[in-house]
């Protein structure tokens, strides 16, 4: 008889490391504003409680918006008599202890809160979990089930949407935040999502720009949704990046997006546009038969592993003249078409090549985002998709990255190749 397998409980250090990996990375300017001096343990606890208090109060404000049918600061409907009537204090018992919150009131007393009902004081966990529900990609039905099971509270889909909209109002601020003056490398890529538009569900592209700053840290510069792509769309994106403070991009790594090289050089004329080598290899293998792919991949390696452009050109010519080039001339044509944006790769030293070799950094991010959005099926609007993806990105970026592990060595190469464009931006 097989003995049951006993799983060893993770060590305290392992549990702490796992929790640290889940924590979102807060913007440095936000931390500077909050922590301008050494803080005691009690002060840190107070800061956490202040955040929880703000979340609860904003969510309750969203409930009042739904009850009255208009937002604070707007004129109430002419035929309506009920209106806001200040706030009242209430003490909640959370799992972190008691918390005093200010909850909104209406003039005629008809407001019946759902998330924190009247006379209810025990509401442990809401303040810490309401954001996580949405950020993990839970569907409206799953959120409803969670609230019902945890708090014995049945809420409507409209209320869930309203609350998350209010709690995550800072999405717009993130999308328009100031950027660094210079990014050594920016990866551009896209993933597809289903969005309901004019009663129809259509596939739209969500474009991501993942920047690597001068210190080797990842930073998603923005998200954009567009049904079709082209030079006009990319021109809008790059003008937005420049208006937000990014004055220079040293290397833009792309996977063959149409119109991008022309658009980026119109706004950033000094930027080197580099084709993602791995994307080019993958697209080449799509032309080959399944049984031939391994051998074709090996035959292509001398091209991108060459020491310089001349050796790479000779390797491409040898491939074209060989048996695989004769069998798959479309592969040769694909490399010829992309050659203008493959050539820059051979100027760089190995340390920089490893950084820009592929858009794997952003592909890994996309893979994690797809896991989060797959349960959604479709989004009711572009804004809903952006909101969820932003929340998910906070969790993804909080995890350690291995994509820039060679950054220290690459920094010296950037300083030599790009001179003041790199060094002045770091000062």
Coordinates of N, CA and C in Angstrom, one line a residue, residues 192-197 200-206 373 376-382 385:
X192 N -3.7 40.4 -28.1 CA -5.1 40.5 -28.6 C -6.1 40.3 -27.5
X193 N -7.1 41.1 -27.4 CA -8.2 41.0 -26.5 C -9.5 41.2 -27.2
X194 N -10.6 40.6 -26.7 CA -11.9 40.7 -27.2 C -12.6 41.9 -26.5
X195 N -13.1 42.8 -27.2 CA -13.8 44.0 -26.7 C -15.1 44.2 -27.4
X196 N -16.1 44.5 -26.6 CA -17.4 44.7 -27.2 C -17.5 46.2 -27.7
X197 N -17.8 46.4 -29.0 CA -17.8 47.7 -29.6 C -19.1 47.8 -30.5
X200 N -21.0 44.6 -31.1 CA -20.2 43.5 -31.6 C -19.0 43.3 -30.8
X201 N -18.6 42.0 -30.8 CA -17.3 41.7 -30.1 C -16.2 41.6 -31.2
X202 N -15.2 42.4 -31.0 CA -14.1 42.5 -32.0 C -12.8 42.2 -31.3
X203 N -11.8 41.7 -32.1 CA -10.5 41.5 -31.6 C -9.7 42.9 -31.8
X204 N -9.2 43.3 -30.7 CA -8.4 44.5 -30.7 C -7.0 44.2 -30.2
X205 N -6.0 45.0 -30.6 CA -4.7 44.9 -30.1 C -4.4 45.8 -29.0
X206 N -3.8 45.3 -27.9 CA -3.3 46.1 -26.8 C -1.8 46.2 -27.0
X373 N -6.3 37.6 -18.1 CA -7.5 38.0 -18.8 C -8.3 36.9 -19.5
X376 N -11.9 36.4 -18.5 CA -12.8 37.4 -18.8 C -13.7 37.1 -20.1
X377 N -13.0 36.5 -21.0 CA -13.8 36.2 -22.3 C -13.8 37.5 -23.2
X378 N -14.4 38.5 -22.7 CA -14.5 39.8 -23.4 C -14.6 40.9 -22.4
X379 N -14.3 42.1 -22.9 CA -14.4 43.3 -22.1 C -15.6 44.2 -22.6
X380 N -16.3 44.9 -21.7 CA -17.3 45.8 -22.2 C -16.9 47.0 -22.9
X381 N -15.6 47.4 -22.7 CA -15.1 48.7 -23.3 C -13.6 48.7 -23.3
X382 N -13.0 49.6 -24.0 CA -11.5 49.7 -24.0 C -11.0 50.1 -22.6
X385 N -10.7 47.2 -20.3 CA -9.5 46.4 -20.6 C -8.2 47.0 -20.0

